[in-house]
Coordinates of C-alpha atoms in Angstrom, one line a residue:
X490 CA -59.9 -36.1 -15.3
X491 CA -57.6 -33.2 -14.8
X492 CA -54.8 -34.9 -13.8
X493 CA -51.7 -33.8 -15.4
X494 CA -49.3 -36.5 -17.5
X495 CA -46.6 -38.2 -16.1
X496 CA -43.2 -37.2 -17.2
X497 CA -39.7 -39.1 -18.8
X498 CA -36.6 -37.2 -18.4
X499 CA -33.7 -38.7 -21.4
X500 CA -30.1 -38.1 -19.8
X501 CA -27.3 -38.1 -22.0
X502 CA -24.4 -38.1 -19.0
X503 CA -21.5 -35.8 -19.8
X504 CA -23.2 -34.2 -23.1
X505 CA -21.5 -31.4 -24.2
X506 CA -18.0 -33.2 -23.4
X507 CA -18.9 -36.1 -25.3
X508 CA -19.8 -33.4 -28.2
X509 CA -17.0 -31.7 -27.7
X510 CA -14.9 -34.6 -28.2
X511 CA -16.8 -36.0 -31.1
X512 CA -16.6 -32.6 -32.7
X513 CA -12.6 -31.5 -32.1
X514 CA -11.6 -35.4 -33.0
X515 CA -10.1 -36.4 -29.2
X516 CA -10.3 -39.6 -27.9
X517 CA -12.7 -40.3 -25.6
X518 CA -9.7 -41.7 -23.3
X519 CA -8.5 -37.9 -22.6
X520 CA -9.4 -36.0 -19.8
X521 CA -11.9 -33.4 -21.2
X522 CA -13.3 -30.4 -19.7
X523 CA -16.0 -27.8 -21.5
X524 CA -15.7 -24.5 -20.1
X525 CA -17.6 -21.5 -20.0
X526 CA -17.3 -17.7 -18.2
X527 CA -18.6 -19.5 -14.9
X528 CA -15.8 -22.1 -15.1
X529 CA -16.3 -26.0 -16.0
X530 CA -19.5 -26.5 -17.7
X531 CA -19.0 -30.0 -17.8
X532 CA -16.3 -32.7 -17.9
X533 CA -15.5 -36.7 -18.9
X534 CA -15.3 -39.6 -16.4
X535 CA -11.6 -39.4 -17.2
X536 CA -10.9 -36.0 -16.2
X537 CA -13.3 -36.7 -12.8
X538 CA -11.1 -39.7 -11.7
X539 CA -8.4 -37.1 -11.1
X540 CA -10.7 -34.7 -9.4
X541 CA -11.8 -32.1 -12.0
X542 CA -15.3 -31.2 -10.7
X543 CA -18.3 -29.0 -12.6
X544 CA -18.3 -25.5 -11.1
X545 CA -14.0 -25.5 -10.7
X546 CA -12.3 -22.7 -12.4
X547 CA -10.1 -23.2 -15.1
X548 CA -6.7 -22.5 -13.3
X549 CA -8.5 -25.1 -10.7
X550 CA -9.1 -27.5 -13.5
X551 CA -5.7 -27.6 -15.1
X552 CA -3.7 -27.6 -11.9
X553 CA -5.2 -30.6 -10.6
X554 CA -5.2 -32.3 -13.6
X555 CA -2.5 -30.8 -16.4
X556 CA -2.9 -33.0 -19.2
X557 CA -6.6 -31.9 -19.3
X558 CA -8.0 -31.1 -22.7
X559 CA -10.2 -27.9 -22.1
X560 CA -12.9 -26.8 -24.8
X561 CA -14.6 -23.4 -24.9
X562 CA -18.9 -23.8 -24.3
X563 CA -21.0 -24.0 -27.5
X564 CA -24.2 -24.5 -27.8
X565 CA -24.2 -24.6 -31.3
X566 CA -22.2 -27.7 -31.1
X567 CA -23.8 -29.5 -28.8
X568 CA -27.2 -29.0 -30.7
X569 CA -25.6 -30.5 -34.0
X570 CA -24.0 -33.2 -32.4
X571 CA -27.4 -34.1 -30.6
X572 CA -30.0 -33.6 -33.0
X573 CA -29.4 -37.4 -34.7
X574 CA -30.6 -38.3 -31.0
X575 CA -33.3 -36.1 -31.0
X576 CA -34.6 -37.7 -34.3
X577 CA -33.7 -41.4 -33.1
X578 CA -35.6 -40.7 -30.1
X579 CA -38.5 -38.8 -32.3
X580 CA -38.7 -42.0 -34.2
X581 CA -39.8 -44.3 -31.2
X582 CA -41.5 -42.0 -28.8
X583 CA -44.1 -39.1 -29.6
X584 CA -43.6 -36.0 -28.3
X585 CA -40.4 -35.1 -27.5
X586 CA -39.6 -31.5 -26.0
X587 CA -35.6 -30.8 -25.9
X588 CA -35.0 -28.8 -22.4
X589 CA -30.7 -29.0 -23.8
X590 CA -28.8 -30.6 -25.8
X591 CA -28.9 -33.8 -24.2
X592 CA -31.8 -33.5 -22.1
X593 CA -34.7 -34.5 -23.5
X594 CA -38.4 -35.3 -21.8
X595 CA -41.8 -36.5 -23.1
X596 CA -44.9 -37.4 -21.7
X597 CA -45.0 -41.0 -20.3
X598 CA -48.7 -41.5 -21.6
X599 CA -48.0 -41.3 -25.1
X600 CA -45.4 -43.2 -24.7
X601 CA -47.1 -46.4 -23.2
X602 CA -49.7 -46.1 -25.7
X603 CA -47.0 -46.7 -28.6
X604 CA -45.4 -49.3 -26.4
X605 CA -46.7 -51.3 -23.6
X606 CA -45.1 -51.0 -20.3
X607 CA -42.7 -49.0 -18.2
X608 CA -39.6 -51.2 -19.0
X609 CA -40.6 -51.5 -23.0
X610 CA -40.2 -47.9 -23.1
X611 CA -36.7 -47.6 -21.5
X612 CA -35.5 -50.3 -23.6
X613 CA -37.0 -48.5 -27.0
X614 CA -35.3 -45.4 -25.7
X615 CA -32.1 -46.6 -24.5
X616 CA -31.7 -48.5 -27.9
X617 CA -32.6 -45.4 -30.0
X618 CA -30.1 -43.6 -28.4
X619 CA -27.4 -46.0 -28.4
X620 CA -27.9 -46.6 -31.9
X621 CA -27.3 -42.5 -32.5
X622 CA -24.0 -43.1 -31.2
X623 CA -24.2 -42.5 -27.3
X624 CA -26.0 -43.1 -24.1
X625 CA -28.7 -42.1 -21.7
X626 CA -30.5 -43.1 -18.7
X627 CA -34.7 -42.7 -18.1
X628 CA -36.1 -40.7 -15.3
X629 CA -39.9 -41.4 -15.0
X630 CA -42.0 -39.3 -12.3
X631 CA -45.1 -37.0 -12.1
X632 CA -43.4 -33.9 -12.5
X633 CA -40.6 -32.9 -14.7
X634 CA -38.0 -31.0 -12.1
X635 CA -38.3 -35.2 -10.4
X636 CA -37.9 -37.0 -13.8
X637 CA -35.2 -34.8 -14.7
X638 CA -33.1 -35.4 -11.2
X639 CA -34.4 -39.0 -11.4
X640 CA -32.6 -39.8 -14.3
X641 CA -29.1 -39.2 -13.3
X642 CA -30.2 -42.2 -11.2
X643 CA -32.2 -44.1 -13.6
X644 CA -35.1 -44.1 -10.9
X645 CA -39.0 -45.0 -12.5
X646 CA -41.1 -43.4 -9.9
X647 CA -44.3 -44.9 -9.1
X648 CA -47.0 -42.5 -9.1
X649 CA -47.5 -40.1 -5.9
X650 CA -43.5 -41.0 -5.3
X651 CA -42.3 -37.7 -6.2
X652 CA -42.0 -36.4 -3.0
X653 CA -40.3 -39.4 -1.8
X654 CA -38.1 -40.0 -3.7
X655 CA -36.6 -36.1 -3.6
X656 CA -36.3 -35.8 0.2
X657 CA -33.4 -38.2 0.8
X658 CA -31.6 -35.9 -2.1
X659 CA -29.0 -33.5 -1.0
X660 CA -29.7 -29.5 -1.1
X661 CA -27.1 -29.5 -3.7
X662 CA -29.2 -31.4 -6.5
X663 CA -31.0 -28.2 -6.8
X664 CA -28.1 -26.8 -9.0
X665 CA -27.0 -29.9 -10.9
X666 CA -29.8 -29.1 -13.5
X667 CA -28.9 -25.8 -15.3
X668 CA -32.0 -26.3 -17.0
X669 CA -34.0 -26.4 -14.0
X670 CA -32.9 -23.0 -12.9
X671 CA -30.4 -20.3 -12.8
X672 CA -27.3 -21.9 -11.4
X673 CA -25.7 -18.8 -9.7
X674 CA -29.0 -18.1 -7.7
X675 CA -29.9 -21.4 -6.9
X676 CA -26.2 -22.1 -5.7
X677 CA -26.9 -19.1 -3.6
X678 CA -29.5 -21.0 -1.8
X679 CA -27.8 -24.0 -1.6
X680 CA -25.1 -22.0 0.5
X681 CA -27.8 -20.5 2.5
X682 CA -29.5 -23.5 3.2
X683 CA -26.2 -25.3 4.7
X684 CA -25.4 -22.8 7.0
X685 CA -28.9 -23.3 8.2
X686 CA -28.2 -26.6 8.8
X687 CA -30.5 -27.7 6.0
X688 CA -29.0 -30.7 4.5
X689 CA -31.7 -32.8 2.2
X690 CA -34.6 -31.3 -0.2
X691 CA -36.7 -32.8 2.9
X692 CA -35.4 -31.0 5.2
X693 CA -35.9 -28.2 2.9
X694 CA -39.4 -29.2 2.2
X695 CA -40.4 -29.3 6.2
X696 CA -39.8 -25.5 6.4
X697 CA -43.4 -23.3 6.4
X698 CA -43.9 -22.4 2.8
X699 CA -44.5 -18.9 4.4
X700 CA -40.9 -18.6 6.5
X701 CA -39.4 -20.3 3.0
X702 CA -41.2 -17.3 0.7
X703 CA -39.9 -14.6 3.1
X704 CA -36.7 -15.9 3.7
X705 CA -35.8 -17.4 0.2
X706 CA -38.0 -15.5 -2.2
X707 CA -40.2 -17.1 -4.9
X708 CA -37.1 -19.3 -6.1
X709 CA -36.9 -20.6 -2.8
X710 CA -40.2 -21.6 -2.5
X711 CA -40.2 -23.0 -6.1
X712 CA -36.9 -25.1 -4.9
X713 CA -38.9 -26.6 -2.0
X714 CA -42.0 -27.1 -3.3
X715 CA -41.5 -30.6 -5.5
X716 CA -40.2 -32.7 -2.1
X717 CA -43.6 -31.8 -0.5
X718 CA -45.8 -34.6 -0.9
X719 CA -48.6 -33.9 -3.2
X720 CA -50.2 -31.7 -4.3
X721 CA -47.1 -30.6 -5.8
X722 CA -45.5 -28.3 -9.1
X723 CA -43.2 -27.8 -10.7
X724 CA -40.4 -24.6 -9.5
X725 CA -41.4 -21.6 -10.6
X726 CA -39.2 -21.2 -13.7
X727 CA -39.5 -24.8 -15.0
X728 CA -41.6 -25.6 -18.2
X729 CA -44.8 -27.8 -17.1
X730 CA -45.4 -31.4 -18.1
X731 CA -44.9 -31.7 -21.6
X732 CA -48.0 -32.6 -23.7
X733 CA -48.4 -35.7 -26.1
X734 CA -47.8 -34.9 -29.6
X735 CA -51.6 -34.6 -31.1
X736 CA -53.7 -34.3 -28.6
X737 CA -54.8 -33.0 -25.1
X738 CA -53.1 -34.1 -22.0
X739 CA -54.2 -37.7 -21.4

């Protein structure tokens, strides 16, 4: 019927450090941090074992960890260094709609018509990507804003599990996602939330949509919205479900 497609998030952990690295020749055994105006953009597993942390400022950065390799933000570079992924993972799934460099989704549907099962697909995936030179992990869930959170945690959603799955998440996975909204105002929430004493996306969920849209605005009630069971969208702000490449929404 009307129903809209499911959604797979792609994941490439650590993107624009591993493109940075790639692209300025240092070995993947340095501490790397990308850095931008706000502060770190994003960093290695290396430089996190010694407490460098996306959000820190630079001064922050360096001071806890000196030896750190810092390289300016650019988009330009990450988009080079990912598009062999992008056409890897064009080559085995249809569809595929690029939210960052490194982020990818499509919709589940077409997928399982090319290739069978849940599992099939995250194997034709992971292999695609690995075989472009890095890694990833697959989010699957109804709505993108879950299958893009559910992928940092490799988590395939059964339909309807949406809301489930995002109420046991901390307030703070709202801004891990730049993609899935402005960081500075959704970090803004976050640190409104937790002096309220609101500590999970259920929590969050629980409030009255009206007390959340008068206190929070539209982004708040966006933020809140997916952890409510369903009927459920996507945050105001975040692109809908992608559509298979060819066709209507199946």
């Amino acid at each position: 019927g009307g129903r809209r497609p499911r959604v797979r998030a792609v994941w490439c952990p650590d993107g624009p450090a591993v493109a940075a690295a790639r692209a300025e020749g240092h070995g993947l055994h340095l501490p790397l941090a990308v850095v931008g105006p706000r502060g770190v953009l994003a960093c290695n597993a290396v430089a996190r074992g010694v407490g460098v942390r996306r959000g820190l400022r630079r001064r922050e950065a360096q001071f806890r960890c000196p030896e750190l390799v810092v390289v300016a933000a650019d988009p330009g570079r990450d988009a080079v260094w990912f598009e062999p992924v992008v056409q890897a993972l064009d080559a085995v799934v249809p569809g595929i709609e690029v939210l960052r460099p490194g982020l990818f989704v499509f919709s589940a549907a077409g997928a399982l018509r090319f290739h069978g099962g849940v599992e099939e697909v995250v194997t034709r995936v992971v292999d695609a990507v690995a075989a472009a030179g890095t890694e990833c992990q697959v989010g699957l869930a109804d709505e993108l804003p879950t299958a893009v959170l559910g992928a940092r945690g490799s988590a395939l959603l059964e339909p309807g599990g949406d809301a489930g799955y995002l109420s046991g998440l901390p307030v703070e996975a709202l801004v891990v996602e730049p993609a899935l909204g402005d960081p500075d105002e959704l970090s803004e929430l976050v640190g409104l939330l937790r002096r309220l004493g609101v500590r999970t996306l259920g929590d969050f969920a629980a409030l009255p949509p009206r007390d959340v849209a008068t206190r929070f605005g539209g982004g708040g009630a966006g933020g809140a919205r997916p952890a409510r069971p369903p009927p459920g969208g996507a945050p105001a702000g975040c692109p809908r479900a992608p559509r298979p490449a060819g066709g209507p929404p199946g």
